[in-house]
């Protein structure tokens, strides 16, 4: 069973189709604007490390041959460009911010894949599988350092504020990742079990902090007022929680042909995802579901399907969809509060609606 779009948004309409076309154009425009600067930055790395970075961006295959696989959507770089425009600046003012957040995002994926033991991403071997764990750690470290260097070298008088903003996001990202890893050793039920509020804080830090930073960082470099920076950062953080919950749904019910991950992947790893935590809040399901998840042996297909059924019957899937909807509503409220550049807010709305539909 796959997750379907109507649960979060109405069926596609003429307006939705127009928003989708607009969003694709925004992503294409941002990639075209940012790619030369991103490639120039990667070109400053050690050649071997640079090859691993290029592989992680989808620019080449392992060994350096030109890639046939598509890279990522470029959401974070688009948010940085649109954030600069939301501050009334030209799109180019957000390029340094876009490069920095794209480098940080890729660094986080390299390390995340190692920590989670994920062997594939976007249908290809992850960097640690293609090059080895040590080289992948090194490549991630290099991307992190390059991101800070790129932002610190940006033109303008607002660079110190931008570096502080990025540093805050990085600290939050690490905190969120630490909590996510620690959740794995927590019990499924009882007073030490992971609660919904802890999950939301983890998701905001692990996923939302960098999205918020991406949306706000271009505006910071452009000298935007504090109200604009705050609204963009909050919008990105709420978007991050929604994305994390959607990712949790796809980890259980997603189509492997779309997600690139095996079916029931999160259940097999016993990840404490939002649908599971919501189902455990149902007293009738808590004990049977916990017994399935507490098994010491690897979950086989039959057990994983049984756990999936219990989660859905206990309301875990519907609760996760409601949670994602709630945070998407907060995103739109934050965008509505932007004091300037309404056209940029409209671009952000079109982009985010399209991306959430695609993710689902």
mmCIF file of C-alpha atoms in Angstrom, residues 32-219:
data_model
loop_
_atom_site.group_PDB
_atom_site.id
_atom_site.type_symbol
_atom_site.label_atom_id
_atom_site.label_comp_id
_atom_site.label_asym_id
_atom_site.label_seq_id
_atom_site.Cartn_x
_atom_site.Cartn_y
_atom_site.Cartn_z
ATOM 1 C CA UNK A 32 20.925 27.033 -13.108
ATOM 2 C CA UNK A 33 21.828 30.013 -10.936
ATOM 3 C CA UNK A 34 23.575 28.058 -8.175
ATOM 4 C CA UNK A 35 25.234 25.172 -10.070
ATOM 5 C CA UNK A 36 28.242 27.159 -11.403
ATOM 6 C CA UNK A 37 29.091 28.458 -7.925
ATOM 7 C CA UNK A 38 28.536 25.021 -6.373
ATOM 8 C CA UNK A 39 30.754 23.363 -8.994
ATOM 9 C CA UNK A 40 33.434 26.014 -8.454
ATOM 10 C CA UNK A 41 33.383 25.372 -4.716
ATOM 11 C CA UNK A 42 33.615 21.580 -5.144
ATOM 12 C CA UNK A 43 36.451 22.128 -7.597
ATOM 13 C CA UNK A 44 38.547 23.562 -4.759
ATOM 14 C CA UNK A 45 38.536 20.230 -2.929
ATOM 15 C CA UNK A 46 41.221 17.542 -3.154
ATOM 16 C CA UNK A 47 40.535 15.700 -6.459
ATOM 17 C CA UNK A 48 39.592 12.387 -4.792
ATOM 18 C CA UNK A 49 37.366 14.090 -2.237
ATOM 19 C CA UNK A 50 35.942 16.239 -5.012
ATOM 20 C CA UNK A 51 35.036 13.124 -6.983
ATOM 21 C CA UNK A 52 33.133 11.711 -4.004
ATOM 22 C CA UNK A 53 31.361 15.050 -3.599
ATOM 23 C CA UNK A 54 30.445 15.092 -7.289
ATOM 24 C CA UNK A 55 29.169 11.517 -6.978
ATOM 25 C CA UNK A 56 27.009 12.515 -4.011
ATOM 26 C CA UNK A 57 25.518 15.380 -6.048
ATOM 27 C CA UNK A 58 24.736 12.978 -8.890
ATOM 28 C CA UNK A 59 27.212 14.601 -11.271
ATOM 29 C CA UNK A 60 29.351 11.503 -11.869
ATOM 30 C CA UNK A 61 29.523 7.775 -11.255
ATOM 31 C CA UNK A 62 31.987 6.121 -8.886
ATOM 32 C CA UNK A 63 35.341 6.475 -10.597
ATOM 33 C CA UNK A 64 34.449 9.818 -12.185
ATOM 34 C CA UNK A 65 32.568 8.819 -15.352
ATOM 35 C CA UNK A 66 29.725 11.210 -16.288
ATOM 36 C CA UNK A 67 26.535 10.347 -14.426
ATOM 37 C CA UNK A 68 23.401 8.986 -16.009
ATOM 38 C CA UNK A 69 21.415 9.329 -12.746
ATOM 39 C CA UNK A 70 19.601 12.531 -11.896
ATOM 40 C CA UNK A 71 20.676 14.510 -8.856
ATOM 41 C CA UNK A 72 18.409 15.851 -6.115
ATOM 42 C CA UNK A 73 15.640 18.378 -6.553
ATOM 43 C CA UNK A 74 17.695 21.230 -5.094
ATOM 44 C CA UNK A 75 15.035 22.285 -2.592
ATOM 45 C CA UNK A 76 17.383 23.959 -0.118
ATOM 46 C CA UNK A 77 19.200 26.013 -2.706
ATOM 47 C CA UNK A 78 15.846 27.133 -4.126
ATOM 48 C CA UNK A 79 14.721 28.162 -0.635
ATOM 49 C CA UNK A 80 17.888 30.251 -0.200
ATOM 50 C CA UNK A 81 17.374 32.024 -3.516
ATOM 51 C CA UNK A 82 13.697 32.681 -2.802
ATOM 52 C CA UNK A 83 14.589 33.846 0.706
ATOM 53 C CA UNK A 84 16.825 36.535 -0.759
ATOM 54 C CA UNK A 85 14.015 37.577 -3.103
ATOM 55 C CA UNK A 86 11.586 37.656 -0.158
ATOM 56 C CA UNK A 87 13.882 40.287 1.356
ATOM 57 C CA UNK A 88 13.564 42.370 -1.804
ATOM 58 C CA UNK A 89 17.048 41.474 -3.072
ATOM 59 C CA UNK A 90 17.920 39.963 -6.446
ATOM 60 C CA UNK A 91 18.135 36.184 -6.627
ATOM 61 C CA UNK A 92 21.913 36.325 -6.986
ATOM 62 C CA UNK A 93 22.199 37.669 -3.452
ATOM 63 C CA UNK A 94 21.221 34.238 -2.196
ATOM 64 C CA UNK A 95 23.748 32.201 -4.173
ATOM 65 C CA UNK A 96 26.423 31.972 -1.448
ATOM 66 C CA UNK A 97 23.743 30.936 1.023
ATOM 67 C CA UNK A 98 22.402 28.376 -1.455
ATOM 68 C CA UNK A 99 25.850 26.834 -1.975
ATOM 69 C CA UNK A 100 26.495 26.694 1.778
ATOM 70 C CA UNK A 101 23.208 24.978 2.654
ATOM 71 C CA UNK A 102 23.524 22.532 -0.253
ATOM 72 C CA UNK A 103 27.013 21.556 0.932
ATOM 73 C CA UNK A 104 25.801 21.126 4.520
ATOM 74 C CA UNK A 105 22.801 19.094 3.397
ATOM 75 C CA UNK A 106 25.007 16.756 1.368
ATOM 76 C CA UNK A 107 27.483 16.426 4.244
ATOM 77 C CA UNK A 108 24.591 15.430 6.525
ATOM 78 C CA UNK A 109 23.349 12.817 4.045
ATOM 79 C CA UNK A 110 26.798 11.213 3.746
ATOM 80 C CA UNK A 111 27.096 10.834 7.507
ATOM 81 C CA UNK A 112 23.420 9.921 7.960
ATOM 82 C CA UNK A 113 23.739 7.061 5.470
ATOM 83 C CA UNK A 114 26.693 5.681 7.429
ATOM 84 C CA UNK A 115 24.922 5.968 10.797
ATOM 85 C CA UNK A 116 21.749 4.344 9.430
ATOM 86 C CA UNK A 117 23.600 1.715 7.391
ATOM 87 C CA UNK A 118 21.679 2.725 4.249
ATOM 88 C CA UNK A 119 23.192 1.107 1.159
ATOM 89 C CA UNK A 120 21.298 3.066 -1.508
ATOM 90 C CA UNK A 121 20.148 6.624 -2.131
ATOM 91 C CA UNK A 122 18.230 7.762 -5.205
ATOM 92 C CA UNK A 123 18.643 4.295 -6.647
ATOM 93 C CA UNK A 124 22.455 4.279 -6.446
ATOM 94 C CA UNK A 125 24.943 2.972 -3.884
ATOM 95 C CA UNK A 126 25.530 5.490 -1.135
ATOM 96 C CA UNK A 127 28.960 7.097 -0.961
ATOM 97 C CA UNK A 128 30.161 4.818 1.842
ATOM 98 C CA UNK A 129 29.115 1.749 -0.165
ATOM 99 C CA UNK A 130 30.767 3.053 -3.336
ATOM 100 C CA UNK A 131 33.994 4.358 -1.796
ATOM 101 C CA UNK A 132 34.205 2.979 1.754
ATOM 102 C CA UNK A 133 33.228 4.261 5.174
ATOM 103 C CA UNK A 134 36.432 6.176 5.923
ATOM 104 C CA UNK A 135 36.478 8.028 2.593
ATOM 105 C CA UNK A 136 32.774 8.894 2.955
ATOM 106 C CA UNK A 137 33.399 10.383 6.418
ATOM 107 C CA UNK A 138 36.283 12.380 4.972
ATOM 108 C CA UNK A 139 34.146 13.626 2.083
ATOM 109 C CA UNK A 140 31.417 14.695 4.514
ATOM 110 C CA UNK A 141 33.921 16.565 6.668
ATOM 111 C CA UNK A 142 35.294 18.306 3.583
ATOM 112 C CA UNK A 143 31.828 19.430 2.503
ATOM 113 C CA UNK A 144 31.125 20.783 5.994
ATOM 114 C CA UNK A 145 34.363 22.813 6.011
ATOM 115 C CA UNK A 146 33.715 24.016 2.457
ATOM 116 C CA UNK A 147 30.233 25.236 3.418
ATOM 117 C CA UNK A 148 31.581 27.401 6.249
ATOM 118 C CA UNK A 149 34.396 28.732 4.036
ATOM 119 C CA UNK A 150 31.944 29.568 1.235
ATOM 120 C CA UNK A 151 29.605 31.490 3.497
ATOM 121 C CA UNK A 152 32.410 33.269 5.337
ATOM 122 C CA UNK A 153 33.796 34.447 1.966
ATOM 123 C CA UNK A 154 30.464 35.835 0.728
ATOM 124 C CA UNK A 155 30.368 39.529 -0.185
ATOM 125 C CA UNK A 156 28.563 42.088 1.951
ATOM 126 C CA UNK A 157 28.411 43.313 5.524
ATOM 127 C CA UNK A 158 25.957 40.705 6.825
ATOM 128 C CA UNK A 159 28.287 37.697 6.625
ATOM 129 C CA UNK A 160 28.917 37.445 10.402
ATOM 130 C CA UNK A 161 25.158 37.228 11.030
ATOM 131 C CA UNK A 162 24.829 34.619 8.292
ATOM 132 C CA UNK A 163 27.634 32.492 9.764
ATOM 133 C CA UNK A 164 26.007 32.667 13.205
ATOM 134 C CA UNK A 165 22.677 31.630 11.676
ATOM 135 C CA UNK A 166 24.286 28.655 9.942
ATOM 136 C CA UNK A 167 26.132 27.679 13.134
ATOM 137 C CA UNK A 168 22.866 27.639 15.092
ATOM 138 C CA UNK A 169 21.273 25.413 12.457
ATOM 139 C CA UNK A 170 24.247 23.054 12.485
ATOM 140 C CA UNK A 171 24.107 22.700 16.274
ATOM 141 C CA UNK A 172 20.391 21.956 16.051
ATOM 142 C CA UNK A 173 20.972 19.430 13.260
ATOM 143 C CA UNK A 174 23.546 17.553 15.352
ATOM 144 C CA UNK A 175 21.250 17.619 18.393
ATOM 145 C CA UNK A 176 18.384 16.222 16.342
ATOM 146 C CA UNK A 177 20.538 13.464 14.907
ATOM 147 C CA UNK A 178 21.805 12.589 18.387
ATOM 148 C CA UNK A 179 18.250 12.333 19.719
ATOM 149 C CA UNK A 180 17.205 10.202 16.756
ATOM 150 C CA UNK A 181 20.040 7.764 17.453
ATOM 151 C CA UNK A 182 19.310 7.709 21.195
ATOM 152 C CA UNK A 183 15.638 6.969 20.500
ATOM 153 C CA UNK A 184 16.735 3.576 19.172
ATOM 154 C CA UNK A 185 17.781 2.441 22.661
ATOM 155 C CA UNK A 186 14.633 3.717 24.375
ATOM 156 C CA UNK A 187 11.798 1.261 25.225
ATOM 157 C CA UNK A 188 8.614 1.129 23.152
ATOM 158 C CA UNK A 189 6.298 1.554 26.130
ATOM 159 C CA UNK A 190 6.439 2.781 29.714
ATOM 160 C CA UNK A 191 7.739 5.986 31.352
ATOM 161 C CA UNK A 192 11.000 5.937 29.360
ATOM 162 C CA UNK A 193 9.252 5.613 26.003
ATOM 163 C CA UNK A 194 9.688 8.357 23.376
ATOM 164 C CA UNK A 195 6.796 10.836 23.467
ATOM 165 C CA UNK A 196 5.285 12.852 20.591
ATOM 166 C CA UNK A 197 6.733 16.142 21.859
ATOM 167 C CA UNK A 198 10.232 14.642 21.947
ATOM 168 C CA UNK A 199 9.714 13.408 18.394
ATOM 169 C CA UNK A 200 8.624 16.867 17.209
ATOM 170 C CA UNK A 201 11.682 18.483 18.797
ATOM 171 C CA UNK A 202 13.930 15.877 17.182
ATOM 172 C CA UNK A 203 12.323 16.366 13.751
ATOM 173 C CA UNK A 204 12.507 20.151 13.965
ATOM 174 C CA UNK A 205 16.212 19.949 14.774
ATOM 175 C CA UNK A 206 17.243 17.068 12.512
ATOM 176 C CA UNK A 207 15.263 18.098 9.419
ATOM 177 C CA UNK A 208 13.707 21.495 10.065
ATOM 178 C CA UNK A 209 16.766 23.421 11.230
ATOM 179 C CA UNK A 210 18.530 23.230 7.874
ATOM 180 C CA UNK A 211 15.348 23.928 5.897
ATOM 181 C CA UNK A 212 14.712 26.949 8.105
ATOM 182 C CA UNK A 213 18.299 28.050 7.665
ATOM 183 C CA UNK A 214 18.037 27.599 3.899
ATOM 184 C CA UNK A 215 14.917 29.765 3.713
ATOM 185 C CA UNK A 216 16.337 32.468 5.989
ATOM 186 C CA UNK A 217 20.037 32.555 5.062
ATOM 187 C CA UNK A 218 19.615 34.338 1.727
ATOM 188 C CA UNK A 219 17.479 36.923 3.484
#
